[in-house]
Short mmCIF file of C-alpha atoms and ligand atoms in Angstrom, two decimals:
data_model
loop_
_atom_site.label_atom_id
_atom_site.label_comp_id
_atom_site.label_asym_id
_atom_site.label_seq_id
_atom_site.Cartn_x
_atom_site.Cartn_y
_atom_site.Cartn_z
CA UNK A 1 292.50 130.92 181.19
CA UNK A 2 289.80 132.41 183.41
CA UNK A 3 288.54 135.95 182.92
CA UNK A 4 286.75 137.69 185.77
CA UNK A 5 284.01 140.08 184.68
CA UNK A 6 284.65 142.67 187.36
CA UNK A 7 282.17 145.34 186.23
CA UNK A 8 280.25 147.22 188.97
CA UNK A 9 276.88 146.32 187.38
CA UNK A 10 277.78 142.61 187.47
CA UNK A 11 279.26 142.75 190.97
CA UNK A 12 276.16 144.58 192.30
CA UNK A 13 273.88 141.84 190.97
CA UNK A 14 276.24 139.16 192.28
CA UNK A 15 275.94 140.61 195.79
CA UNK A 16 272.16 140.12 195.61
CA UNK A 17 272.17 136.65 194.03
CA UNK A 18 274.60 135.38 196.70
CA UNK A 19 272.33 136.57 199.54
CA UNK A 20 270.72 133.65 201.36
CA UNK A 21 267.53 135.75 201.64
CA UNK A 22 267.11 136.03 197.83
CA UNK A 23 264.21 133.80 196.77
CA UNK A 24 263.94 131.70 193.60
CA UNK A 25 262.03 134.28 191.50
CA UNK A 26 264.65 136.99 192.05
CA UNK A 27 267.46 134.43 191.84
CA UNK A 28 266.27 133.43 188.35
CA UNK A 29 265.99 137.06 187.23
CA UNK A 30 269.50 137.82 188.49
CA UNK A 31 270.96 134.70 186.86
CA UNK A 32 269.52 135.94 183.55
CA UNK A 33 270.87 139.46 184.04
CA UNK A 34 274.37 138.36 185.15
CA UNK A 35 274.60 135.80 182.34
CA UNK A 36 273.88 138.47 179.74
CA UNK A 37 276.80 140.60 180.95
CA UNK A 38 279.26 137.71 181.33
CA UNK A 39 278.35 136.28 177.91
CA UNK A 40 278.76 139.74 176.38
CA UNK A 41 282.41 139.60 177.51
CA UNK A 42 282.82 135.95 176.53
CA UNK A 43 281.77 136.69 172.94
CA UNK A 44 284.33 139.47 172.57
CA UNK A 45 286.59 137.30 170.41
CA UNK A 46 283.92 135.75 168.22
CA UNK A 47 284.60 135.79 164.47
CA UNK A 48 283.06 138.64 162.49
CA UNK A 49 282.95 139.57 158.82
CA UNK A 50 283.01 143.01 157.26
CA UNK A 51 279.91 144.02 155.34
CA UNK A 52 278.55 147.20 153.82
CA UNK A 53 275.13 148.44 154.88
CA UNK A 54 273.20 151.18 153.09
CA UNK A 55 272.04 153.72 155.65
CA UNK A 56 269.52 156.36 154.44
CA UNK A 57 272.58 158.62 153.99
CA UNK A 58 275.52 156.55 152.69
CA UNK A 59 277.14 153.09 152.71
CA UNK A 60 278.50 152.15 156.17
CA UNK A 61 281.29 149.67 156.84
CA UNK A 62 279.85 147.25 159.42
CA UNK A 63 280.69 143.92 161.05
CA UNK A 64 278.42 140.94 161.62
CA UNK A 65 279.02 137.76 163.61
CA UNK A 66 280.38 135.15 161.21
CA UNK A 67 280.13 131.87 163.09
CA UNK A 68 277.31 129.52 164.12
CA UNK A 69 276.76 130.02 167.84
CA UNK A 70 275.69 126.98 169.84
CA UNK A 71 274.77 127.46 173.50
CA UNK A 72 275.12 124.33 175.64
CA UNK A 73 273.51 124.48 179.08
CA UNK A 74 274.58 121.77 181.52
CA UNK A 75 271.32 120.42 182.96
CA UNK A 76 269.82 121.31 185.21
CA UNK A 77 271.23 124.57 186.59
CA UNK A 78 272.62 125.70 183.21
CA UNK A 79 269.03 126.19 182.01
CA UNK A 80 268.85 129.14 184.42
CA UNK A 81 271.38 130.95 182.22
CA UNK A 82 269.76 130.17 178.86
CA UNK A 83 267.33 133.08 178.71
CA UNK A 84 270.12 135.60 179.41
CA UNK A 85 272.37 134.44 176.61
CA UNK A 86 269.51 134.09 174.12
CA UNK A 87 268.55 137.71 174.80
CA UNK A 88 272.06 138.58 173.64
CA UNK A 89 272.28 136.19 170.66
CA UNK A 90 268.69 135.22 169.77
CA UNK A 91 269.67 133.21 166.68
CA UNK A 92 272.00 130.87 168.60
CA UNK A 93 271.25 127.15 168.47
CA UNK A 94 270.97 125.15 171.68
CA UNK A 95 272.45 121.78 172.62
CA UNK A 96 272.08 120.04 175.97
CA UNK A 97 274.29 118.00 178.28
CA UNK A 98 272.60 116.26 181.21
CA UNK A 99 275.00 115.80 184.13
CA UNK A 100 274.66 115.58 187.87
CA UNK A 101 277.27 115.28 190.58
CA UNK A 102 277.00 112.01 192.43
CA UNK A 103 276.50 113.07 196.06
CA UNK A 104 278.89 110.41 197.38
CA UNK A 105 281.72 110.45 194.87
CA UNK A 106 281.24 114.09 193.70
CA UNK A 107 281.92 112.75 190.19
CA UNK A 108 279.74 113.84 187.26
CA UNK A 109 277.24 111.31 185.87
CA UNK A 110 276.05 111.86 182.27
CA UNK A 111 272.35 111.18 181.56
CA UNK A 112 271.63 113.20 178.39
CA UNK A 113 273.45 114.55 175.34
CA UNK A 114 271.97 116.28 172.28
CA UNK A 115 273.89 118.70 170.07
CA UNK A 116 273.06 120.50 166.81
CA UNK A 117 275.49 119.61 163.97
CA UNK A 118 276.74 123.24 163.95
CA UNK A 119 279.00 122.45 166.94
CA UNK A 120 281.43 121.36 164.17
CA UNK A 121 282.92 124.57 162.80
CA UNK A 122 280.83 126.83 165.02
CA UNK A 123 281.46 128.45 168.41
CA UNK A 124 280.07 126.64 171.46
CA UNK A 125 279.27 128.41 174.71
CA UNK A 126 278.93 126.01 177.65
CA UNK A 127 276.83 127.53 180.44
CA UNK A 128 276.60 126.39 184.07
CA UNK A 129 276.31 128.77 187.03
CA UNK A 130 278.78 126.81 189.21
CA UNK A 131 282.21 125.57 188.16
CA UNK A 132 283.23 123.92 191.44
CA UNK A 133 285.60 120.93 191.19
CA UNK A 134 285.37 121.40 187.41
CA UNK A 135 284.38 117.75 186.92
CA UNK A 136 281.02 118.55 185.30
CA UNK A 137 282.50 121.14 182.95
CA UNK A 138 285.36 118.84 181.91
CA UNK A 139 282.84 116.05 181.23
CA UNK A 140 280.72 118.42 179.10
CA UNK A 141 283.81 119.58 177.19
CA UNK A 142 284.87 115.96 176.60
CA UNK A 143 281.41 115.14 175.19
CA UNK A 144 281.40 118.21 172.95
CA UNK A 145 284.90 117.59 171.60
CA UNK A 146 284.14 113.90 171.01
CA UNK A 147 281.21 115.10 168.89
CA UNK A 148 283.45 117.39 166.83
CA UNK A 149 283.40 120.77 168.59
CA UNK A 150 286.66 122.72 168.45
CA UNK A 151 285.95 126.31 169.44
CA UNK A 152 284.44 126.40 172.94
CA UNK A 153 284.12 128.96 175.75
CA UNK A 154 282.72 128.31 179.22
CA UNK A 155 280.54 130.87 180.99
CA UNK A 156 279.70 130.50 184.66
CA UNK A 157 278.58 132.77 187.47
CA UNK A 158 280.89 131.54 190.26
CA UNK A 159 284.05 129.46 190.08
CA UNK A 160 287.14 128.85 192.24
CA UNK A 161 290.86 128.16 191.60
CA UNK A 162 290.51 124.36 191.90
CA UNK A 163 287.84 124.19 189.19
CA UNK A 164 289.67 126.55 186.87
CA UNK A 165 292.86 124.48 187.23
CA UNK A 166 291.08 121.21 186.42
CA UNK A 167 289.51 122.67 183.26
CA UNK A 168 292.79 124.29 182.21
CA UNK A 169 294.70 121.02 182.68
CA UNK A 170 292.19 118.99 180.63
CA UNK A 171 291.26 121.64 178.03
CA UNK A 172 293.91 124.39 177.89
CA UNK A 173 292.34 125.82 174.71
CA UNK A 174 289.02 126.64 176.42
CA UNK A 175 288.54 130.09 177.95
CA UNK A 176 286.45 130.48 181.12
CA UNK A 177 284.46 133.64 181.93
CA UNK A 178 283.02 134.18 185.39
CA UNK A 179 281.43 136.89 187.53
CA UNK A 180 283.36 135.61 190.57
CA UNK A 181 286.44 133.48 191.28
CA UNK A 182 285.91 132.53 194.93
CA UNK A 183 288.33 131.27 197.56
CA UNK A 184 287.97 127.51 197.77
CA UNK A 185 285.78 124.42 198.03
CA UNK A 186 284.46 123.06 201.33
CA UNK A 187 284.38 119.38 202.38
CA UNK A 188 281.11 118.91 200.42
CA UNK A 189 282.82 120.38 197.35
CA UNK A 190 280.65 123.49 197.48
CA UNK A 191 282.22 126.79 196.52
CA UNK A 192 283.02 129.05 199.52
CA UNK A 193 281.47 131.58 199.86
CA UNK A 194 279.68 130.77 196.56
CA UNK A 195 275.92 131.00 196.47
CA UNK A 196 274.85 127.53 197.61
CA UNK A 197 273.18 124.96 195.39
CA UNK A 198 272.43 126.85 192.18
CA UNK A 199 269.93 124.30 190.81
CA UNK A 200 267.92 124.28 194.04
CA UNK A 201 267.93 128.06 194.32
CA UNK A 202 266.93 128.54 190.67
CA UNK A 203 264.11 126.05 190.68
CA UNK A 204 262.84 126.43 194.25
CA UNK A 205 263.74 122.92 195.40
CA UNK A 206 265.52 124.21 198.55
CA UNK A 207 264.27 126.01 201.66
CA UNK A 208 265.16 129.49 200.34
C1 PRP B 301 275.94 121.55 190.01
C2 PRP B 301 276.29 122.70 189.08
C3 PRP B 301 277.34 122.09 188.19
C4 PRP B 301 278.07 121.17 189.12
C5 PRP B 301 279.33 121.84 189.55
O1 PRP B 301 275.06 120.71 189.41
O2 PRP B 301 275.20 123.22 188.39
O3 PRP B 301 276.80 121.38 187.08
O4 PRP B 301 277.22 120.95 190.25
O5 PRP B 301 280.12 120.98 190.28
P1 PRP B 301 281.52 120.42 189.76
O6 PRP B 301 282.25 121.55 189.13
O7 PRP B 301 282.15 119.97 191.04
O8 PRP B 301 281.27 119.28 188.83
P2 PRP B 301 274.36 119.49 190.21
O9 PRP B 301 275.18 118.26 190.12
O10 PRP B 301 274.01 119.96 191.60
O11 PRP B 301 273.06 119.19 189.35
P3 PRP B 301 271.79 120.12 189.04
O12 PRP B 301 272.23 121.20 188.10
O13 PRP B 301 270.86 119.14 188.39
O14 PRP B 301 271.25 120.68 190.34
N1 URA B 302 277.09 122.93 192.75
C1 URA B 302 276.43 124.02 193.21
O1 URA B 302 275.26 124.23 192.87
N2 URA B 302 277.06 124.83 194.07
C2 URA B 302 278.32 124.63 194.47
O2 URA B 302 278.86 125.43 195.26
C3 URA B 302 279.00 123.49 193.98
C4 URA B 302 278.36 122.67 193.11
#
């Protein structure tokens, strides 16, 4: 299931991050800001426990998050979303999956994997700005589940129906949250209209 975070504050920032004239410094800032809002929605269903807190006046019935949170950026572009989610949940642990899309085959190639043990029993949040064909996300979910993760959500900035369908078919239990669900993929398997190559735009390795 994919949930679109259709809030005006998110959509306003999305309009700026998509703009071809937005440079890497502003692109990074916007990726952080958008991620914080989308993750806020994605964590809506996280387990909480009821506790009592003594205010200066009286006991207050409160709730605290009651699961180990593990954020898993897909290298490299997922790193551009890490700061935003850690501002929201500063005590989260961080695991990494290194994947790149082979330019010829468009298939994901895994080059790194390192997870904290809390992926077992905890809640994992996979972050990657672009969920295009869905191949990279499915590969990351396969790696996480093979290592014992059960409760996983995916947070991206832009996705498209093809990518959502691939993830849903392979991992129907995993919810996807996005700031945009765009029209389609082009012949290079880029999201249209999308925002271009997220890794290049985040890290200044392109012309913009
Ligand atoms: C991009 C993006 C995703 C993947 C999406 O990464 O950050 O990981 O492509 O495509 P998919 O859904 O079709 O698999 P890329 O391979 O460009 O690597 P990078 O993050 O190192 O730039
Ligand atoms: N990777 C990106 O960075 N952008 C796309 O549109 C597709 C894959």
